[in-house]
JSON list of C-alpha atoms in Angstrom, two decimals:
[
{"chain": "A", "resi": 1, "resn": "TYR", "atom": "CA", "xyz": [-41.51, 27.83, -54.45]},
{"chain": "A", "resi": 2, "resn": "LEU", "atom": "CA", "xyz": [-42.09, 30.40, -51.81]},
{"chain": "A", "resi": 3, "resn": "LYS", "atom": "CA", "xyz": [-44.11, 32.76, -54.31]},
{"chain": "A", "resi": 4, "resn": "ALA", "atom": "CA", "xyz": [-46.09, 29.65, -55.32]},
{"chain": "A", "resi": 5, "resn": "GLY", "atom": "CA", "xyz": [-46.89, 28.92, -51.50]},
{"chain": "A", "resi": 6, "resn": "ASP", "atom": "CA", "xyz": [-45.10, 25.46, -51.65]},
{"chain": "A", "resi": 7, "resn": "LYS", "atom": "CA", "xyz": [-43.11, 25.85, -48.31]},
{"chain": "A", "resi": 8, "resn": "SER", "atom": "CA", "xyz": [-42.20, 22.11, -48.22]},
{"chain": "A", "resi": 9, "resn": "LYS", "atom": "CA", "xyz": [-40.23, 22.30, -51.47]},
{"chain": "A", "resi": 10, "resn": "ALA", "atom": "CA", "xyz": [-38.81, 25.75, -50.58]},
{"chain": "A", "resi": 11, "resn": "LEU", "atom": "CA", "xyz": [-37.46, 24.24, -47.32]},
{"chain": "A", "resi": 12, "resn": "ILE", "atom": "CA", "xyz": [-35.84, 21.38, -49.23]},
{"chain": "A", "resi": 13, "resn": "HIS", "atom": "CA", "xyz": [-34.08, 23.64, -51.67]},
{"chain": "A", "resi": 14, "resn": "PHE", "atom": "CA", "xyz": [-33.03, 26.29, -48.99]},
{"chain": "A", "resi": 15, "resn": "ARG", "atom": "CA", "xyz": [-31.59, 23.31, -46.88]},
{"chain": "A", "resi": 16, "resn": "THR", "atom": "CA", "xyz": [-29.72, 21.99, -49.98]},
{"chain": "A", "resi": 17, "resn": "TYR", "atom": "CA", "xyz": [-28.26, 25.34, -50.71]},
{"chain": "A", "resi": 18, "resn": "ALA", "atom": "CA", "xyz": [-27.26, 25.86, -47.08]},
{"chain": "A", "resi": 19, "resn": "HIS", "atom": "CA", "xyz": [-25.25, 22.61, -46.96]},
{"chain": "A", "resi": 20, "resn": "ALA", "atom": "CA", "xyz": [-23.75, 22.98, -50.50]},
{"chain": "A", "resi": 21, "resn": "TYR", "atom": "CA", "xyz": [-22.77, 26.54, -50.62]},
{"chain": "A", "resi": 22, "resn": "PRO", "atom": "CA", "xyz": [-21.17, 28.26, -47.43]},
{"chain": "A", "resi": 23, "resn": "GLU", "atom": "CA", "xyz": [-20.23, 31.11, -49.76]},
{"chain": "A", "resi": 24, "resn": "PRO", "atom": "CA", "xyz": [-21.02, 33.99, -50.45]},
{"chain": "A", "resi": 25, "resn": "VAL", "atom": "CA", "xyz": [-21.07, 34.33, -46.75]},
{"chain": "A", "resi": 26, "resn": "ASN", "atom": "CA", "xyz": [-23.86, 36.89, -46.44]},
{"chain": "A", "resi": 27, "resn": "ILE", "atom": "CA", "xyz": [-26.17, 34.89, -48.69]},
{"chain": "A", "resi": 28, "resn": "ALA", "atom": "CA", "xyz": [-25.41, 31.75, -46.74]},
{"chain": "A", "resi": 29, "resn": "GLN", "atom": "CA", "xyz": [-26.24, 33.35, -43.44]},
{"chain": "A", "resi": 30, "resn": "GLU", "atom": "CA", "xyz": [-29.51, 34.73, -44.79]},
{"chain": "A", "resi": 31, "resn": "VAL", "atom": "CA", "xyz": [-30.32, 31.09, -45.89]},
{"chain": "A", "resi": 32, "resn": "ARG", "atom": "CA", "xyz": [-29.63, 29.81, -42.46]},
{"chain": "A", "resi": 33, "resn": "VAL", "atom": "CA", "xyz": [-31.88, 32.28, -40.75]},
{"chain": "A", "resi": 34, "resn": "LYS", "atom": "CA", "xyz": [-34.52, 31.55, -43.23]},
{"chain": "A", "resi": 35, "resn": "LEU", "atom": "CA", "xyz": [-34.34, 27.88, -42.37]},
{"chain": "A", "resi": 36, "resn": "SER", "atom": "CA", "xyz": [-34.57, 28.68, -38.66]},
{"chain": "A", "resi": 37, "resn": "GLU", "atom": "CA", "xyz": [-37.80, 30.51, -39.33]},
{"chain": "A", "resi": 38, "resn": "PHE", "atom": "CA", "xyz": [-39.16, 27.61, -41.37]},
{"chain": "A", "resi": 39, "resn": "TYR", "atom": "CA", "xyz": [-38.64, 25.37, -38.42]},
{"chain": "A", "resi": 40, "resn": "ARG", "atom": "CA", "xyz": [-40.04, 27.86, -35.96]},
{"chain": "A", "resi": 41, "resn": "GLU", "atom": "CA", "xyz": [-43.32, 27.74, -37.99]},
{"chain": "A", "resi": 42, "resn": "LEU", "atom": "CA", "xyz": [-43.08, 23.94, -37.97]},
{"chain": "A", "resi": 43, "resn": "LYS", "atom": "CA", "xyz": [-42.46, 24.07, -34.15]},
{"chain": "A", "resi": 44, "resn": "ASP", "atom": "CA", "xyz": [-39.37, 21.87, -34.68]},
{"chain": "A", "resi": 45, "resn": "THR", "atom": "CA", "xyz": [-37.17, 23.38, -31.99]},
{"chain": "A", "resi": 46, "resn": "ASN", "atom": "CA", "xyz": [-34.29, 20.96, -32.39]},
{"chain": "A", "resi": 47, "resn": "LYS", "atom": "CA", "xyz": [-33.74, 21.85, -36.14]},
{"chain": "A", "resi": 48, "resn": "ARG", "atom": "CA", "xyz": [-34.34, 25.49, -35.40]},
{"chain": "A", "resi": 49, "resn": "TYR", "atom": "CA", "xyz": [-31.51, 25.47, -32.79]},
{"chain": "A", "resi": 50, "resn": "PHE", "atom": "CA", "xyz": [-29.40, 23.61, -35.21]},
{"chain": "A", "resi": 51, "resn": "TRP", "atom": "CA", "xyz": [-29.40, 26.38, -37.65]},
{"chain": "A", "resi": 52, "resn": "TYR", "atom": "CA", "xyz": [-28.97, 28.97, -34.87]},
{"chain": "A", "resi": 53, "resn": "ARG", "atom": "CA", "xyz": [-25.71, 27.13, -33.92]},
{"chain": "A", "resi": 54, "resn": "LYS", "atom": "CA", "xyz": [-24.67, 27.04, -37.63]},
{"chain": "A", "resi": 55, "resn": "ILE", "atom": "CA", "xyz": [-25.21, 30.80, -37.93]},
{"chain": "A", "resi": 56, "resn": "ILE", "atom": "CA", "xyz": [-23.06, 31.27, -34.84]},
{"chain": "A", "resi": 57, "resn": "LYS", "atom": "CA", "xyz": [-20.30, 28.82, -36.14]},
{"chain": "A", "resi": 58, "resn": "HIS", "atom": "CA", "xyz": [-20.04, 30.49, -39.52]},
{"chain": "A", "resi": 59, "resn": "HIS", "atom": "CA", "xyz": [-20.00, 34.01, -37.91]},
{"chain": "A", "resi": 60, "resn": "LYS", "atom": "CA", "xyz": [-16.94, 32.97, -35.87]},
{"chain": "A", "resi": 61, "resn": "VAL", "atom": "CA", "xyz": [-15.30, 31.96, -38.99]},
{"chain": "A", "resi": 62, "resn": "LEU", "atom": "CA", "xyz": [-16.28, 35.22, -40.77]},
{"chain": "A", "resi": 63, "resn": "LEU", "atom": "CA", "xyz": [-14.59, 37.13, -37.84]},
{"chain": "A", "resi": 64, "resn": "ARG", "atom": "CA", "xyz": [-11.29, 35.35, -38.55]},
{"chain": "A", "resi": 65, "resn": "ASN", "atom": "CA", "xyz": [-11.69, 36.00, -42.28]},
{"chain": "A", "resi": 66, "resn": "PRO", "atom": "CA", "xyz": [-13.47, 39.34, -42.47]},
{"chain": "A", "resi": 67, "resn": "HIS", "atom": "CA", "xyz": [-12.13, 40.06, -46.18]},
{"chain": "A", "resi": 68, "resn": "LYS", "atom": "CA", "xyz": [-14.77, 37.61, -47.37]},
{"chain": "A", "resi": 69, "resn": "VAL", "atom": "CA", "xyz": [-17.61, 39.96, -46.83]},
{"chain": "A", "resi": 70, "resn": "THR", "atom": "CA", "xyz": [-18.47, 43.52, -47.08]},
{"chain": "A", "resi": 71, "resn": "ALA", "atom": "CA", "xyz": [-18.88, 45.79, -44.00]},
{"chain": "A", "resi": 72, "resn": "SER", "atom": "CA", "xyz": [-22.61, 45.68, -44.31]},
{"chain": "A", "resi": 73, "resn": "GLY", "atom": "CA", "xyz": [-22.48, 41.92, -44.76]},
{"chain": "A", "resi": 74, "resn": "LYS", "atom": "CA", "xyz": [-20.33, 41.56, -41.58]},
{"chain": "A", "resi": 75, "resn": "SER", "atom": "CA", "xyz": [-22.77, 43.90, -39.66]},
{"chain": "A", "resi": 76, "resn": "ARG", "atom": "CA", "xyz": [-25.78, 41.77, -40.75]},
{"chain": "A", "resi": 77, "resn": "SER", "atom": "CA", "xyz": [-24.01, 38.56, -39.78]},
{"chain": "A", "resi": 78, "resn": "HIS", "atom": "CA", "xyz": [-23.10, 40.03, -36.42]},
{"chain": "A", "resi": 79, "resn": "TYR", "atom": "CA", "xyz": [-26.81, 40.77, -35.76]},
{"chain": "A", "resi": 80, "resn": "LEU", "atom": "CA", "xyz": [-27.92, 37.32, -36.90]},
{"chain": "A", "resi": 81, "resn": "ALA", "atom": "CA", "xyz": [-25.29, 35.66, -34.68]},
{"chain": "A", "resi": 82, "resn": "SER", "atom": "CA", "xyz": [-26.14, 37.69, -31.78]},
{"chain": "A", "resi": 83, "resn": "TYR", "atom": "CA", "xyz": [-29.86, 37.04, -32.25]},
{"chain": "A", "resi": 84, "resn": "SER", "atom": "CA", "xyz": [-29.11, 33.14, -32.51]},
{"chain": "A", "resi": 85, "resn": "ALA", "atom": "CA", "xyz": [-26.90, 33.13, -29.34]},
{"chain": "A", "resi": 86, "resn": "PHE", "atom": "CA", "xyz": [-29.62, 35.06, -27.40]},
{"chain": "A", "resi": 87, "resn": "ASN", "atom": "CA", "xyz": [-32.26, 32.59, -28.56]},
{"chain": "A", "resi": 88, "resn": "LEU", "atom": "CA", "xyz": [-30.18, 29.61, -27.54]},
{"chain": "A", "resi": 89, "resn": "ALA", "atom": "CA", "xyz": [-29.46, 31.17, -24.20]},
{"chain": "A", "resi": 90, "resn": "GLN", "atom": "CA", "xyz": [-33.24, 31.69, -23.69]},
{"chain": "A", "resi": 91, "resn": "ALA", "atom": "CA", "xyz": [-33.77, 27.90, -24.55]},
{"chain": "A", "resi": 92, "resn": "HIS", "atom": "CA", "xyz": [-31.15, 26.84, -22.01]},
{"chain": "A", "resi": 93, "resn": "GLN", "atom": "CA", "xyz": [-32.69, 29.24, -19.43]},
{"chain": "A", "resi": 94, "resn": "GLN", "atom": "CA", "xyz": [-36.06, 27.75, -19.93]},
{"chain": "A", "resi": 95, "resn": "THR", "atom": "CA", "xyz": [-34.51, 24.25, -19.23]},
{"chain": "A", "resi": 96, "resn": "PHE", "atom": "CA", "xyz": [-32.96, 25.83, -16.06]},
{"chain": "A", "resi": 97, "resn": "ASN", "atom": "CA", "xyz": [-36.37, 27.12, -15.01]},
{"chain": "A", "resi": 98, "resn": "TRP", "atom": "CA", "xyz": [-38.08, 23.87, -15.60]},
{"chain": "A", "resi": 99, "resn": "THR", "atom": "CA", "xyz": [-35.48, 21.89, -13.51]},
{"chain": "A", "resi": 100, "resn": "LYS", "atom": "CA", "xyz": [-36.88, 21.18, -10.11]},
{"chain": "A", "resi": 101, "resn": "LEU", "atom": "CA", "xyz": [-34.61, 20.86, -7.10]},
{"chain": "A", "resi": 102, "resn": "ARG", "atom": "CA", "xyz": [-35.61, 17.55, -5.46]},
{"chain": "A", "resi": 103, "resn": "ALA", "atom": "CA", "xyz": [-33.81, 15.42, -2.68]},
{"chain": "A", "resi": 104, "resn": "PRO", "atom": "CA", "xyz": [-31.04, 14.45, -2.93]},
{"chain": "A", "resi": 105, "resn": "LEU", "atom": "CA", "xyz": [-30.16, 18.08, -3.60]},
{"chain": "A", "resi": 106, "resn": "ASN", "atom": "CA", "xyz": [-26.61, 17.54, -4.96]},
{"chain": "A", "resi": 107, "resn": "LYS", "atom": "CA", "xyz": [-27.95, 15.71, -7.89]},
{"chain": "A", "resi": 108, "resn": "THR", "atom": "CA", "xyz": [-30.76, 17.93, -9.17]},
{"chain": "A", "resi": 109, "resn": "LEU", "atom": "CA", "xyz": [-28.71, 21.12, -8.29]},
{"chain": "A", "resi": 110, "resn": "LYS", "atom": "CA", "xyz": [-25.82, 19.95, -10.41]},
{"chain": "A", "resi": 111, "resn": "ARG", "atom": "CA", "xyz": [-28.39, 19.43, -13.29]},
{"chain": "A", "resi": 112, "resn": "LYS", "atom": "CA", "xyz": [-29.93, 22.89, -12.92]},
{"chain": "A", "resi": 113, "resn": "GLN", "atom": "CA", "xyz": [-26.49, 24.52, -12.75]},
{"chain": "A", "resi": 114, "resn": "SER", "atom": "CA", "xyz": [-25.45, 22.73, -15.90]},
{"chain": "A", "resi": 115, "resn": "ALA", "atom": "CA", "xyz": [-28.45, 24.25, -17.77]},
{"chain": "A", "resi": 116, "resn": "MET", "atom": "CA", "xyz": [-27.56, 27.64, -16.24]},
{"chain": "A", "resi": 117, "resn": "LYS", "atom": "CA", "xyz": [-23.93, 27.32, -17.37]},
{"chain": "A", "resi": 118, "resn": "GLN", "atom": "CA", "xyz": [-24.97, 26.62, -20.94]},
{"chain": "A", "resi": 119, "resn": "ALA", "atom": "CA", "xyz": [-27.21, 29.58, -20.94]},
{"chain": "A", "resi": 120, "resn": "ILE", "atom": "CA", "xyz": [-24.55, 31.84, -19.60]},
{"chain": "A", "resi": 121, "resn": "ASN", "atom": "CA", "xyz": [-22.06, 30.57, -22.36]},
{"chain": "A", "resi": 122, "resn": "TYR", "atom": "CA", "xyz": [-24.45, 31.79, -24.94]},
{"chain": "A", "resi": 123, "resn": "TYR", "atom": "CA", "xyz": [-25.12, 34.98, -23.24]},
{"chain": "A", "resi": 124, "resn": "GLN", "atom": "CA", "xyz": [-21.40, 35.56, -23.11]},
{"chain": "A", "resi": 125, "resn": "LEU", "atom": "CA", "xyz": [-21.29, 35.52, -26.88]},
{"chain": "A", "resi": 126, "resn": "VAL", "atom": "CA", "xyz": [-24.09, 38.27, -26.70]},
{"chain": "A", "resi": 127, "resn": "PHE", "atom": "CA", "xyz": [-21.68, 40.28, -24.54]},
{"chain": "A", "resi": 128, "resn": "ASP", "atom": "CA", "xyz": [-18.65, 39.56, -26.71]},
{"chain": "A", "resi": 129, "resn": "TRP", "atom": "CA", "xyz": [-20.52, 40.87, -29.78]},
{"chain": "A", "resi": 130, "resn": "ALA", "atom": "CA", "xyz": [-21.92, 43.84, -27.75]},
{"chain": "A", "resi": 131, "resn": "LEU", "atom": "CA", "xyz": [-25.09, 44.78, -29.61]},
{"chain": "A", "resi": 132, "resn": "ALA", "atom": "CA", "xyz": [-27.06, 47.16, -27.52]},
{"chain": "A", "resi": 133, "resn": "GLU", "atom": "CA", "xyz": [-30.31, 45.56, -28.60]},
{"chain": "A", "resi": 134, "resn": "PHE", "atom": "CA", "xyz": [-29.52, 42.27, -26.84]},
{"chain": "A", "resi": 135, "resn": "VAL", "atom": "CA", "xyz": [-26.99, 43.16, -23.87]},
{"chain": "A", "resi": 136, "resn": "PRO", "atom": "CA", "xyz": [-29.28, 44.63, -21.28]},
{"chain": "A", "resi": 137, "resn": "GLN", "atom": "CA", "xyz": [-31.79, 41.78, -21.57]},
{"chain": "A", "resi": 138, "resn": "ALA", "atom": "CA", "xyz": [-28.94, 39.18, -21.47]},
{"chain": "A", "resi": 139, "resn": "ASN", "atom": "CA", "xyz": [-27.71, 40.81, -18.23]},
{"chain": "A", "resi": 140, "resn": "TYR", "atom": "CA", "xyz": [-31.11, 40.96, -16.64]},
{"chain": "A", "resi": 141, "resn": "SER", "atom": "CA", "xyz": [-31.78, 37.29, -17.56]},
{"chain": "A", "resi": 142, "resn": "ILE", "atom": "CA", "xyz": [-28.44, 36.21, -16.00]},
{"chain": "A", "resi": 143, "resn": "ALA", "atom": "CA", "xyz": [-29.09, 38.01, -12.79]},
{"chain": "A", "resi": 144, "resn": "GLN", "atom": "CA", "xyz": [-32.67, 36.52, -12.67]},
{"chain": "A", "resi": 145, "resn": "MET", "atom": "CA", "xyz": [-31.23, 33.07, -13.12]},
{"chain": "A", "resi": 146, "resn": "TYR", "atom": "CA", "xyz": [-28.95, 33.67, -10.02]},
{"chain": "A", "resi": 147, "resn": "ARG", "atom": "CA", "xyz": [-31.96, 35.07, -8.09]},
{"chain": "A", "resi": 148, "resn": "ARG", "atom": "CA", "xyz": [-34.23, 32.10, -9.06]},
{"chain": "A", "resi": 149, "resn": "LEU", "atom": "CA", "xyz": [-31.52, 29.69, -8.23]},
{"chain": "A", "resi": 150, "resn": "ALA", "atom": "CA", "xyz": [-31.29, 31.11, -4.71]},
{"chain": "A", "resi": 151, "resn": "ALA", "atom": "CA", "xyz": [-34.96, 31.02, -4.23]},
{"chain": "A", "resi": 152, "resn": "ASP", "atom": "CA", "xyz": [-35.21, 27.54, -5.57]},
{"chain": "A", "resi": 153, "resn": "VAL", "atom": "CA", "xyz": [-32.60, 26.28, -3.32]},
{"chain": "A", "resi": 154, "resn": "MET", "atom": "CA", "xyz": [-34.52, 27.65, -0.31]},
{"chain": "A", "resi": 155, "resn": "SER", "atom": "CA", "xyz": [-37.84, 26.08, -1.43]},
{"chain": "A", "resi": 156, "resn": "SER", "atom": "CA", "xyz": [-36.25, 22.84, -2.56]},
{"chain": "A", "resi": 157, "resn": "GLU", "atom": "CA", "xyz": [-37.57, 19.48, -1.41]},
{"chain": "A", "resi": 158, "resn": "ARG", "atom": "CA", "xyz": [-36.43, 18.52, 2.11]},
{"chain": "A", "resi": 159, "resn": "PRO", "atom": "CA", "xyz": [-35.27, 14.92, 2.86]},
{"chain": "A", "resi": 160, "resn": "ALA", "atom": "CA", "xyz": [-38.22, 12.96, 4.40]},
{"chain": "A", "resi": 161, "resn": "SER", "atom": "CA", "xyz": [-35.93, 11.26, 6.95]},
{"chain": "A", "resi": 162, "resn": "LEU", "atom": "CA", "xyz": [-34.70, 14.31, 8.89]},
{"chain": "A", "resi": 163, "resn": "ASP", "atom": "CA", "xyz": [-35.77, 14.89, 12.59]},
{"chain": "A", "resi": 164, "resn": "GLU", "atom": "CA", "xyz": [-36.31, 18.38, 13.91]},
{"chain": "A", "resi": 165, "resn": "LEU", "atom": "CA", "xyz": [-32.71, 19.07, 14.78]},
{"chain": "A", "resi": 166, "resn": "ALA", "atom": "CA", "xyz": [-31.31, 17.64, 11.45]},
{"chain": "A", "resi": 167, "resn": "LEU", "atom": "CA", "xyz": [-33.89, 19.69, 9.54]},
{"chain": "A", "resi": 168, "resn": "GLU", "atom": "CA", "xyz": [-32.81, 22.88, 11.36]},
{"chain": "A", "resi": 169, "resn": "GLU", "atom": "CA", "xyz": [-29.29, 22.11, 10.35]},
{"chain": "A", "resi": 170, "resn": "TYR", "atom": "CA", "xyz": [-30.34, 21.38, 6.63]},
{"chain": "A", "resi": 171, "resn": "GLU", "atom": "CA", "xyz": [-32.14, 24.79, 6.54]},
{"chain": "A", "resi": 172, "resn": "THR", "atom": "CA", "xyz": [-28.88, 26.49, 7.65]},
{"chain": "A", "resi": 173, "resn": "LEU", "atom": "CA", "xyz": [-26.96, 24.59, 4.96]},
{"chain": "A", "resi": 174, "resn": "LEU", "atom": "CA", "xyz": [-29.41, 25.67, 2.27]},
{"chain": "A", "resi": 175, "resn": "GLU", "atom": "CA", "xyz": [-28.97, 29.38, 3.41]},
{"chain": "A", "resi": 176, "resn": "GLU", "atom": "CA", "xyz": [-25.25, 29.02, 3.03]},
{"chain": "A", "resi": 177, "resn": "ILE", "atom": "CA", "xyz": [-25.69, 27.58, -0.62]},
{"chain": "A", "resi": 178, "resn": "ALA", "atom": "CA", "xyz": [-28.29, 30.13, -1.65]},
{"chain": "A", "resi": 179, "resn": "TYR", "atom": "CA", "xyz": [-26.58, 33.24, -0.20]},
{"chain": "A", "resi": 180, "resn": "PRO", "atom": "CA", "xyz": [-23.80, 33.48, -2.90]},
{"chain": "A", "resi": 181, "resn": "PHE", "atom": "CA", "xyz": [-26.36, 33.03, -5.56]},
{"chain": "A", "resi": 182, "resn": "GLU", "atom": "CA", "xyz": [-28.41, 35.94, -4.23]},
{"chain": "A", "resi": 183, "resn": "GLU", "atom": "CA", "xyz": [-25.26, 38.19, -3.87]},
{"chain": "A", "resi": 184, "resn": "LYS", "atom": "CA", "xyz": [-24.42, 37.47, -7.61]},
{"chain": "A", "resi": 185, "resn": "ALA", "atom": "CA", "xyz": [-27.91, 38.39, -8.58]},
{"chain": "A", "resi": 186, "resn": "ILE", "atom": "CA", "xyz": [-27.48, 41.75, -6.89]},
{"chain": "A", "resi": 187, "resn": "GLU", "atom": "CA", "xyz": [-24.16, 42.22, -8.40]},
{"chain": "A", "resi": 188, "resn": "VAL", "atom": "CA", "xyz": [-25.33, 41.55, -11.97]},
{"chain": "A", "resi": 189, "resn": "HIS", "atom": "CA", "xyz": [-28.50, 43.56, -11.56]},
{"chain": "A", "resi": 190, "resn": "GLN", "atom": "CA", "xyz": [-26.33, 46.53, -10.27]},
{"chain": "A", "resi": 191, "resn": "ALA", "atom": "CA", "xyz": [-24.09, 46.29, -13.27]},
{"chain": "A", "resi": 192, "resn": "ASN", "atom": "CA", "xyz": [-27.23, 46.41, -15.60]},
{"chain": "A", "resi": 193, "resn": "ALA", "atom": "CA", "xyz": [-28.78, 49.37, -13.59]},
{"chain": "A", "resi": 194, "resn": "GLU", "atom": "CA", "xyz": [-25.44, 51.28, -13.94]},
{"chain": "A", "resi": 195, "resn": "ARG", "atom": "CA", "xyz": [-26.11, 51.49, -17.69]},
{"chain": "A", "resi": 196, "resn": "ALA", "atom": "CA", "xyz": [-28.45, 54.34, -16.89]},
{"chain": "A", "resi": 197, "resn": "TRP", "atom": "CA", "xyz": [-25.61, 56.50, -15.92]},
{"chain": "A", "resi": 198, "resn": "LYS", "atom": "CA", "xyz": [-24.24, 55.85, -19.47]},
{"chain": "A", "resi": 199, "resn": "ASN", "atom": "CA", "xyz": [-27.62, 57.09, -21.02]},
{"chain": "A", "resi": 200, "resn": "ILE", "atom": "CA", "xyz": [-28.67, 53.44, -21.68]},
{"chain": "A", "resi": 201, "resn": "TYR", "atom": "CA", "xyz": [-32.27, 53.10, -20.31]},
{"chain": "A", "resi": 202, "resn": "ASP", "atom": "CA", "xyz": [-34.59, 50.42, -21.68]},
{"chain": "A", "resi": 203, "resn": "GLU", "atom": "CA", "xyz": [-37.14, 48.14, -20.16]},
{"chain": "A", "resi": 204, "resn": "TRP", "atom": "CA", "xyz": [-34.45, 45.67, -18.93]},
{"chain": "A", "resi": 205, "resn": "VAL", "atom": "CA", "xyz": [-32.45, 48.28, -17.20]},
{"chain": "A", "resi": 206, "resn": "GLU", "atom": "CA", "xyz": [-35.76, 49.42, -15.63]},
{"chain": "A", "resi": 207, "resn": "LYS", "atom": "CA", "xyz": [-36.51, 45.86, -14.65]},
{"chain": "A", "resi": 208, "resn": "SER", "atom": "CA", "xyz": [-33.18, 45.46, -12.99]},
{"chain": "A", "resi": 209, "resn": "PHE", "atom": "CA", "xyz": [-33.90, 48.54, -10.78]},
{"chain": "A", "resi": 210, "resn": "ALA", "atom": "CA", "xyz": [-37.30, 46.91, -9.97]},
{"chain": "A", "resi": 211, "resn": "ALA", "atom": "CA", "xyz": [-35.62, 43.75, -8.94]},
{"chain": "A", "resi": 212, "resn": "LEU", "atom": "CA", "xyz": [-33.07, 45.41, -6.89]},
{"chain": "A", "resi": 213, "resn": "ALA", "atom": "CA", "xyz": [-35.98, 47.27, -5.09]},
{"chain": "A", "resi": 214, "resn": "GLU", "atom": "CA", "xyz": [-37.39, 43.87, -4.27]},
{"chain": "A", "resi": 215, "resn": "ILE", "atom": "CA", "xyz": [-34.15, 42.32, -3.09]},
{"chain": "A", "resi": 216, "resn": "GLU", "atom": "CA", "xyz": [-32.64, 45.27, -1.21]},
{"chain": "A", "resi": 217, "resn": "PRO", "atom": "CA", "xyz": [-35.68, 47.63, -0.50]},
{"chain": "A", "resi": 218, "resn": "ALA", "atom": "CA", "xyz": [-33.69, 49.61, 2.07]},
{"chain": "A", "resi": 219, "resn": "LYS", "atom": "CA", "xyz": [-31.22, 50.74, -0.57]},
{"chain": "A", "resi": 220, "resn": "TYR", "atom": "CA", "xyz": [-33.15, 50.77, -3.84]},
{"chain": "A", "resi": 221, "resn": "ASN", "atom": "CA", "xyz": [-36.92, 51.22, -2.85]},
{"chain": "A", "resi": 222, "resn": "LYS", "atom": "CA", "xyz": [-36.67, 54.82, -1.74]},
{"chain": "A", "resi": 223, "resn": "ALA", "atom": "CA", "xyz": [-39.38, 57.36, -2.74]},
{"chain": "A", "resi": 224, "resn": "GLU", "atom": "CA", "xyz": [-38.26, 60.93, -3.51]},
{"chain": "A", "resi": 225, "resn": "ARG", "atom": "CA", "xyz": [-38.84, 63.28, -0.62]},
{"chain": "A", "resi": 226, "resn": "VAL", "atom": "CA", "xyz": [-40.59, 66.53, -1.53]},
{"chain": "A", "resi": 227, "resn": "PRO", "atom": "CA", "xyz": [-40.15, 69.30, 1.14]},
{"chain": "A", "resi": 228, "resn": "GLU", "atom": "CA", "xyz": [-43.22, 71.09, 2.22]},
{"chain": "A", "resi": 229, "resn": "VAL", "atom": "CA", "xyz": [-43.30, 74.86, 1.45]},
{"chain": "A", "resi": 230, "resn": "PHE", "atom": "CA", "xyz": [-44.79, 77.17, 4.11]},
{"chain": "A", "resi": 231, "resn": "ASN", "atom": "CA", "xyz": [-45.97, 80.61, 3.18]},
{"chain": "A", "resi": 232, "resn": "ALA", "atom": "CA", "xyz": [-46.12, 82.78, 6.22]},
{"chain": "A", "resi": 233, "resn": "ASN", "atom": "CA", "xyz": [-46.82, 86.51, 6.70]},
{"chain": "A", "resi": 234, "resn": "PHE", "atom": "CA", "xyz": [-44.61, 88.14, 9.32]}
]
């Protein structure tokens, strides 16, 4: 059906196979990722994420039963599961980014932190499976979520009923809420930047250095000093 260009019937048969035949494991995983690609083209995000979750679920089963697949098949499933977890984390991070902090703050902050927690749970799977291709970006993404949360708290909607004194007290409260998030952002960016000492340096490590230079310029935004050389004849 694919060769004939009939993607609608191809999708139906791939989906039927995926539900009916969980084994061989390596073929089933490839079918699931193919389905996620079909739904990406169709812009059906819910169904695409459904198959990402299926890939992760069956990879976890595979890790408990490694004898069911070859070493190369396990490696491939490892990659597909990491890719799926990363994409699901990015989706929840997007929800986090879109969630605005409005008054009353406690309700919308709770909603925003919930999306953040879901994103971090999927990023944690990326860390557990430790593929170098995904880990630095996952680390950078988590740090940026903490950084954004701190910034969003400080720029959140103020209650309209506050007088000048109450507003001043409210601003102080916001600073107390935001400070731990900014400190956590620094901590995670530092952990990512330290990969450079282990000869791991990609664009996400570089971006963590750049973020640290913005957050703590006195410590991280230092230009190299080149001493002047004087030639003198005595």
